[in-house]
Coordinates of C-alpha atoms and ligand atoms in Angstrom, one line a residue:
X1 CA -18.5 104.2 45.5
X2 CA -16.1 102.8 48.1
X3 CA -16.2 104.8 51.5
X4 CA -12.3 106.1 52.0
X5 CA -12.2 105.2 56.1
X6 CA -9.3 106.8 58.7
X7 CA -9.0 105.2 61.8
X8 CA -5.9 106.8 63.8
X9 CA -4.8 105.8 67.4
X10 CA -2.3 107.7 69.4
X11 CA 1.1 105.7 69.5
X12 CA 1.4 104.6 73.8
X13 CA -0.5 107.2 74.6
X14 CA -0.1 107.6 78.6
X15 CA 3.8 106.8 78.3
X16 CA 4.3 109.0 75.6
X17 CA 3.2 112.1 77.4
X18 CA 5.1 111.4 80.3
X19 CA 7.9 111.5 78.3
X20 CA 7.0 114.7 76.7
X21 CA 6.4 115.9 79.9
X22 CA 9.9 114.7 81.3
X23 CA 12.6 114.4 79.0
X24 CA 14.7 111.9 81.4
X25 CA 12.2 109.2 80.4
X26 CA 12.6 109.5 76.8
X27 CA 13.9 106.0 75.1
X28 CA 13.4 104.1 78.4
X29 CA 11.4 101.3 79.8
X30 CA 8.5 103.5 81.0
X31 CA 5.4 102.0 82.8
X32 CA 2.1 104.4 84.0
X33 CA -0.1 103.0 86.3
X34 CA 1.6 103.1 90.1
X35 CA 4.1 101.9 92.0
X36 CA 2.4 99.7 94.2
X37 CA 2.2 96.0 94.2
X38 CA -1.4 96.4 93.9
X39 CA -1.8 98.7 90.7
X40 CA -2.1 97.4 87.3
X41 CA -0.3 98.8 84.1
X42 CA -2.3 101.1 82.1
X43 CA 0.0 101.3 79.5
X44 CA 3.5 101.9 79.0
X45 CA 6.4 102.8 76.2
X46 CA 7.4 101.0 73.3
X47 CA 10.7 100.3 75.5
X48 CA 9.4 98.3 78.0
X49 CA 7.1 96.3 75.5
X50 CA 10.6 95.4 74.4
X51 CA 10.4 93.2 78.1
X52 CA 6.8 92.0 77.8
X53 CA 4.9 94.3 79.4
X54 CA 1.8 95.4 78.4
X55 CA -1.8 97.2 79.4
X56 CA -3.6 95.4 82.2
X57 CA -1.0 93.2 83.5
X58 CA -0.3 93.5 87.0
X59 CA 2.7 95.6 88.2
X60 CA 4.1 93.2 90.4
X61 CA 4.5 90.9 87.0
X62 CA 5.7 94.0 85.4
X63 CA 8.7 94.7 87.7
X64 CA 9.8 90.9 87.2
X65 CA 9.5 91.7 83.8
X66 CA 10.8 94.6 83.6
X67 CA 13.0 95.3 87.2
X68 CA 14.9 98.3 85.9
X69 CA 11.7 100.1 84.3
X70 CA 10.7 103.4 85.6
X71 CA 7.3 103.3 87.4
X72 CA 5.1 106.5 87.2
X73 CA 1.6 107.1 88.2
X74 CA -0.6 108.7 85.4
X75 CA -2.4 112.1 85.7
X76 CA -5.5 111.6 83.7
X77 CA -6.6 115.3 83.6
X78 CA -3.3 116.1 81.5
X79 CA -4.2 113.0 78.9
X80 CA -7.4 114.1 78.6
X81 CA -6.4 117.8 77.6
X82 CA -3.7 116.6 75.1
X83 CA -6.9 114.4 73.6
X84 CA -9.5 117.2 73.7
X85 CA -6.6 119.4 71.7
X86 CA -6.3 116.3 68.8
X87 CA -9.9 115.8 68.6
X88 CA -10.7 119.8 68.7
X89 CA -8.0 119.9 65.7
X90 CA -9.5 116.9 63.6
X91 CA -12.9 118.0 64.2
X92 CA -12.1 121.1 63.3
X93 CA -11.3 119.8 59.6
X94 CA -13.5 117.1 59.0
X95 CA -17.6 116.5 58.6
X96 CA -17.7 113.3 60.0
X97 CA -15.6 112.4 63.1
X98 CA -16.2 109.3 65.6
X99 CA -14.2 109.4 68.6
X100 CA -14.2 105.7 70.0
X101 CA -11.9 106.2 73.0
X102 CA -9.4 109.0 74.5
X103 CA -6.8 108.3 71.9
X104 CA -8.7 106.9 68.8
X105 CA -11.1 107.9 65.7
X106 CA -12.7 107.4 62.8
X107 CA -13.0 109.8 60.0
X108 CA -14.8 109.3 56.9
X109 CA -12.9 110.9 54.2
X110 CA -15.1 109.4 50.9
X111 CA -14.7 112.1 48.2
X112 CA -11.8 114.1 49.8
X113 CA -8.5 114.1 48.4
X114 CA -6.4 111.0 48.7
X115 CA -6.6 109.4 52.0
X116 CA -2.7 108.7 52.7
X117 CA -2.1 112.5 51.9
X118 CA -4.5 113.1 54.3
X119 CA -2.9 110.5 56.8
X120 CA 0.5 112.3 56.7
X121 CA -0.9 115.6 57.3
X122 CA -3.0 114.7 60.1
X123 CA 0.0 112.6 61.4
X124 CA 2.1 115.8 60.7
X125 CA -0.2 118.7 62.9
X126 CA -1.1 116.2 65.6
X127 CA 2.8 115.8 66.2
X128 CA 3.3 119.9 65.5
X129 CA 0.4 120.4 67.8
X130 CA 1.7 118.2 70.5
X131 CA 5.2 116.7 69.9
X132 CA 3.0 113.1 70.2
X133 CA 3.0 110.3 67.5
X134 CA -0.1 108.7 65.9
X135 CA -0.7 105.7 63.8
X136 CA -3.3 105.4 60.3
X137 CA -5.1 102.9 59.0
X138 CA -7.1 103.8 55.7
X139 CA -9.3 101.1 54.6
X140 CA -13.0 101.4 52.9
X141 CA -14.6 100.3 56.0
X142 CA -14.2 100.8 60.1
X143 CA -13.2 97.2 61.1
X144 CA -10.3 97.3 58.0
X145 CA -9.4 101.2 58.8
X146 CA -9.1 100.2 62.4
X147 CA -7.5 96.7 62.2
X148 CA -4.5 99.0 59.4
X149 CA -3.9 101.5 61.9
X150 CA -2.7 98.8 64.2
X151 CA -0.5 97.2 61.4
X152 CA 2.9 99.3 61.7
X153 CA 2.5 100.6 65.5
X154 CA 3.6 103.7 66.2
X155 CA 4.1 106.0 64.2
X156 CA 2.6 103.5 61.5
X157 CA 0.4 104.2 58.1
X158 CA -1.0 101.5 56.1
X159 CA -4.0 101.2 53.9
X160 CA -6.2 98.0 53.4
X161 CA -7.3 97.8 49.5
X162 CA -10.7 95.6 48.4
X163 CA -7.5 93.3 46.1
X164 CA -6.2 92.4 49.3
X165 CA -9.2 90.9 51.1
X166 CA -8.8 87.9 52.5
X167 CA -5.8 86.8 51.5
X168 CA -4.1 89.3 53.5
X169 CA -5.9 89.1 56.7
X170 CA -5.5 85.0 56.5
X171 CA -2.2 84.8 58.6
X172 CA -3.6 86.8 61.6
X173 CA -4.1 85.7 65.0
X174 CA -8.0 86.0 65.5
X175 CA -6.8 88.3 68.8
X176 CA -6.6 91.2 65.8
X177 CA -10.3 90.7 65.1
X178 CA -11.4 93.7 67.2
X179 CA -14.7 92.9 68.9
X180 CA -13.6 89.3 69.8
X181 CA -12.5 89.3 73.4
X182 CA -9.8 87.7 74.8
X183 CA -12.1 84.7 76.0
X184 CA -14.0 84.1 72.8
X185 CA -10.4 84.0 71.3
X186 CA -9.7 81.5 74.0
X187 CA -12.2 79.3 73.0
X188 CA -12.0 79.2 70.0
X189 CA -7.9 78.8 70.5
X190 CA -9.3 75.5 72.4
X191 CA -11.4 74.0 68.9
X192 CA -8.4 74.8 67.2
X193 CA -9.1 78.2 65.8
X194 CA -6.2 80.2 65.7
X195 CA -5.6 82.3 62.6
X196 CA -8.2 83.7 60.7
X197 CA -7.8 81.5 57.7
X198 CA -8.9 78.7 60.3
X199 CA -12.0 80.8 60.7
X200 CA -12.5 81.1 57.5
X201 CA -12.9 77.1 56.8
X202 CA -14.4 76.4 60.2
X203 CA -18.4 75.6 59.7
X204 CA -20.2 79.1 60.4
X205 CA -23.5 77.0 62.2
X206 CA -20.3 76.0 64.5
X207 CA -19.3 79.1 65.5
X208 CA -22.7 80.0 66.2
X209 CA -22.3 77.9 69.0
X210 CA -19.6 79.6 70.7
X211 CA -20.7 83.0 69.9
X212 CA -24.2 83.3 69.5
X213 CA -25.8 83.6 66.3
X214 CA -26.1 87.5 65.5
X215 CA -22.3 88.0 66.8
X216 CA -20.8 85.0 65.0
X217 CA -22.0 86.6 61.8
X218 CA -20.8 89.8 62.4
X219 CA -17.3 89.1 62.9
X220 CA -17.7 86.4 60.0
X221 CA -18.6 89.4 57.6
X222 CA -16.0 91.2 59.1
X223 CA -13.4 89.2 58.1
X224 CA -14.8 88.7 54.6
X225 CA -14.1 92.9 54.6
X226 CA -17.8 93.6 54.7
X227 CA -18.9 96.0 57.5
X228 CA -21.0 98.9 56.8
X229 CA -21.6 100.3 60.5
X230 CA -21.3 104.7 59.5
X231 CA -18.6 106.9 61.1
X232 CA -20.8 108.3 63.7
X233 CA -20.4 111.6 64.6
X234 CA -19.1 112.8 68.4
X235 CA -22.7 114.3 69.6
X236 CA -20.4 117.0 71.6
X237 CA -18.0 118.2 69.0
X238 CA -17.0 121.4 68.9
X239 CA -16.1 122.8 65.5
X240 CA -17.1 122.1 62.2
X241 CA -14.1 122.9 59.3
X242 CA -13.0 122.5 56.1
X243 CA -9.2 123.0 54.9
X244 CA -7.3 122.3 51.8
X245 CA -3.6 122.5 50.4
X246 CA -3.8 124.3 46.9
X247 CA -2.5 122.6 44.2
X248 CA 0.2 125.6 43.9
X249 CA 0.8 128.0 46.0
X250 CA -1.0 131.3 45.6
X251 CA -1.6 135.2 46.5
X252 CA -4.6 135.3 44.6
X253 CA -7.4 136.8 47.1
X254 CA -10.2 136.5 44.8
X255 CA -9.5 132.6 44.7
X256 CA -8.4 132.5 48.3
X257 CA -12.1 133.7 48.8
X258 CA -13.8 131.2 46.3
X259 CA -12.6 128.7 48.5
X260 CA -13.6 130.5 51.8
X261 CA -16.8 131.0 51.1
X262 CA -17.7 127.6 49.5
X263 CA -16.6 125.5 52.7
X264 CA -18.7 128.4 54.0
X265 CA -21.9 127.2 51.8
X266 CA -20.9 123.5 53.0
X267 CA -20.4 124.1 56.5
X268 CA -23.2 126.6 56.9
X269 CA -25.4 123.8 55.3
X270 CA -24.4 120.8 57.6
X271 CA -25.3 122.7 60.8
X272 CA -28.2 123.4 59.9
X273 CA -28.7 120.1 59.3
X274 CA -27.9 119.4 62.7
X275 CA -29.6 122.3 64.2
X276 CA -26.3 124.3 65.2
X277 CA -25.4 127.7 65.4
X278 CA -22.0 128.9 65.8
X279 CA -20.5 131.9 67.2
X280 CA -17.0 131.9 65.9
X281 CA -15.3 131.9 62.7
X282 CA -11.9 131.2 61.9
X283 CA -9.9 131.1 58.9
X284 CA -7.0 129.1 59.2
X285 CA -3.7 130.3 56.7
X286 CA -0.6 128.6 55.6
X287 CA 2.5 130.6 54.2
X288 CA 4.2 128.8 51.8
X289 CA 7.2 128.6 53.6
X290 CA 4.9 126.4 56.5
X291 CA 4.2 129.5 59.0
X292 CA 0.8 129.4 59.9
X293 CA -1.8 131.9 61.5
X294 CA -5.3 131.6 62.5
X295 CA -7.6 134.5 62.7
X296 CA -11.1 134.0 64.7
X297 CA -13.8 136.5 65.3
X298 CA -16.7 136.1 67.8
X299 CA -19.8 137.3 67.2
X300 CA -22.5 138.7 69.9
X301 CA -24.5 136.0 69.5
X302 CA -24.7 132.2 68.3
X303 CA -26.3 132.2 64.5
X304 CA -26.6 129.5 61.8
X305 CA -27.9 133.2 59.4
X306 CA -26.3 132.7 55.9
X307 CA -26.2 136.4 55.5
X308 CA -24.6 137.2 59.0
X309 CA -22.1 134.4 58.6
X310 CA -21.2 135.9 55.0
X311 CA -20.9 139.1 56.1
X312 CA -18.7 138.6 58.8
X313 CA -16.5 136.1 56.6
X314 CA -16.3 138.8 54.0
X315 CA -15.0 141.4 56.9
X316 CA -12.8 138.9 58.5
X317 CA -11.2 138.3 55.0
X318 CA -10.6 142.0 53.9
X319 CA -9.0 142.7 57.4
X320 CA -6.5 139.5 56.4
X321 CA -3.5 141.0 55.6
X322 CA -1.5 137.9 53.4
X323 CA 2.3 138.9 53.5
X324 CA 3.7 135.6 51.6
X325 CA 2.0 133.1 49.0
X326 CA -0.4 130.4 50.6
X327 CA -0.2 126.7 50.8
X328 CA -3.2 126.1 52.8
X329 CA -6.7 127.3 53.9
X330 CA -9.0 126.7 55.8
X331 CA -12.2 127.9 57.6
X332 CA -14.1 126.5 60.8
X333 CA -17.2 127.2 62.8
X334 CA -16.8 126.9 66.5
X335 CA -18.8 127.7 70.1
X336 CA -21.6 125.6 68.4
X337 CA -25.0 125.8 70.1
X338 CA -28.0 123.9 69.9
X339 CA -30.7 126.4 67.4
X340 CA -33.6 124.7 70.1
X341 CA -32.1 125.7 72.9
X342 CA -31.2 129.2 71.9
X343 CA -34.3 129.7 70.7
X344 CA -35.2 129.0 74.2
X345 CA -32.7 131.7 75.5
X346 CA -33.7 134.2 72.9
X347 CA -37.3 134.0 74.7
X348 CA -35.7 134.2 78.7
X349 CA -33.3 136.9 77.2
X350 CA -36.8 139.3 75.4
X351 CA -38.6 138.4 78.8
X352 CA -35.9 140.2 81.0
X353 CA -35.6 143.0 78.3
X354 CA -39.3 143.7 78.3
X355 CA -39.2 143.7 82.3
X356 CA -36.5 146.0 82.2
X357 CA -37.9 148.4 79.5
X358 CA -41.1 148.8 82.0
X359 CA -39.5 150.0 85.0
Ligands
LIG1 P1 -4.4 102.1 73.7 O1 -4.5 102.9 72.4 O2 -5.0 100.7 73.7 O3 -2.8 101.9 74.0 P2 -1.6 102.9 73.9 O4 -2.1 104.2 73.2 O5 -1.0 103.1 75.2 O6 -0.6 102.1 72.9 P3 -0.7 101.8 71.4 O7 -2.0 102.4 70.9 O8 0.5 102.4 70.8 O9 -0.8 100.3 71.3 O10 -5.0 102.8 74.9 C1 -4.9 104.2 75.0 C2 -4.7 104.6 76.5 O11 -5.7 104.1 77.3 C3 -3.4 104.1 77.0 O12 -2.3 104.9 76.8 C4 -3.7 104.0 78.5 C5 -5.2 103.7 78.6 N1 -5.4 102.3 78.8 C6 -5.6 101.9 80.1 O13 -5.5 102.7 81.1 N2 -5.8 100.5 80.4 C7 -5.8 99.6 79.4 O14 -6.0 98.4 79.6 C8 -5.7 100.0 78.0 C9 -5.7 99.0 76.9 C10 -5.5 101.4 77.8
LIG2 MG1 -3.1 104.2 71.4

């Protein structure tokens, strides 16, 4: 079967949540990275691309490019909040999530429901969660996924199909094939490579050459659509979940449960196979009408104990009080620990008690 590959990138990321964060910037030329001659542009809004500018490019060059742009300098610790909150919200939905920079992922989605209706959503809560923009790419592997979400910046979807390879990627400046830098492009530019349908006839022992055997054949089976590199998971992440929108809407609680407590089998299941123990459940509701509620429970301790987990599902559902028909549900495992460790806590933690009980 086909892997079903997300790749999603936040749309100017910097810019855009400056002009969250001030509403006087909104639709304007807006460049982050300094005011002084000697900074360089980190990024800036889809406005001031408008004038050429773009990441990396020296301000200086910027302001003749752009004179009536507004300048800001960036404050990282604000970006990387508004990221932790997008990745905390996909992780806590989805098995298997690789987070490749502070504004992109992957998500391996192969067997969930269909991958643009899981685009839109995801697209949908990012921008409820933060008022910021993201673009999808869907493809069956991580270079196509990645090279899609790129296609119809910002705010962009697009899928890449099996049908379409190659002739759709023949057009395309080899600057799009991600993992060739800017020099190897150059290069290649210079044997009169531009396109990837010049790559395509050039003679592959050539391009050996210029980019050393085990690389040239890497991005030669990349273009052909063959890369089978895995989503690979954030080692740090910190929820597990599971959600789905029912097919109709319902106020059926024995159903409501079924579903509960199988992403509670599945999930239960998968950190174990990692060795993790949660400490927090939450179940995640949608009202028909789109209000939505979350209701978490801590326990004393971190467990991966079918039982305990059941139990306190079970409790956390009959205390649910479900005042409208549901649209959506969900359940996630967070405050993850490592079963080794806290096995090595349980041991520190019995040593003090038995001190303690002999005083
Ligand atoms: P990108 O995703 O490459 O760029 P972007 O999000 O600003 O724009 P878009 O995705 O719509 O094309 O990088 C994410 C952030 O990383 C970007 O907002 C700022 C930072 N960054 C730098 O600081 N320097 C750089 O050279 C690049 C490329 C990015
Ligand atoms: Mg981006």
């Amino acid at each position: 079967m086909n892997r079903q590959i997300i790749h999603f990138d936040i749309d100017a990321f910097f810019a855009s949540v400056e002009q969250l964060d001030h509403p006087e910037y909104r639709g304007k030329p807006l460049i982050v990275g300094g005011d002084s001659d000697r900074s360089v542009v980190s990024t800036c809004s889809y406005e001031a691309r408008a004038y050429g500018v773009h990441s990396a490019m020296s301000i200086v060059v910027a302001k003749k490019l752009c004179p009536n742009g507004i300048y800001v300098y960036g404050n990282m610790q604000r970006y990387s909040d508004i990221s932790s909150q997008i990745f905390d919200l996909i992780e806590s939905e989805f098995d298997t999530v690789q987070r490749v920079s502070i504004d992109e992922a992957y998500i391996d989605v192969t067997g969930l429901e269909n991958p643009i209706e899981i685009a839109k959503r995801i697209k949908k809560e990012v921008n409820e969660l933060t008022g910021l923009t993201i673009s999808v790419g869907i493809s069956y592997n991580k270079f196509l996924a990645k090279l899609a979400s790129d296609w119809n910046k910002p705010n962009g979807i697009f899928e890449i199909v099996p049908s379409q390879i190659p002739d759709l990627l023949r057009p395309l400046p080899i600057i799009k094939i991600h993992g060739l830098g800017k020099k190897s492009c150059e290069k290649l530019n210079r044997i009169g490579i531009f396109t990837i349908d010049d790559l395509y006839s050039y003679p592959s022992e050539l391009l050996n050459d210029i980019l050393g055997e085990a690389w040239a054949k890497e991005i030669i089976d990349r273009i052909h659509g063959i890369d089978d590199r895995p989503v690979k998971e954030y080692a740090e992440r910190k929820s597990y979940g599971r959600e789905t929108t029912l097919e109709e809407d319902s106020d059926d609680r024995e159903l409501l449960y079924a579903i509960l407590y199988k992403y509670l089998v599945k999930i239960q299941h998968r950190l174990d196979e990692k060795s993790l123990m949660p400490r927090t459940l939450t179940i995640k509701i949608k009202y028909h009408d789109f209000e939505q509620f979350t209701k978490s429970h801590s326990l004393e301790y971190n467990t991966n104990d079918f039982n305990i987990l059941e139990a306190t599902l079970i409790n956390m559902f009959e205390g649910l009080n479900l005042e409208k028909p549901v649209r959506l549900i969900g359940l996630s495992f967070s405050n993850l620990e490592d079963a080794d460790y806290k096995q090595f806590n349980i041991l520190e933690g019995l040593g003090a008690y038995s001190t303690s009980m002999h005083k």
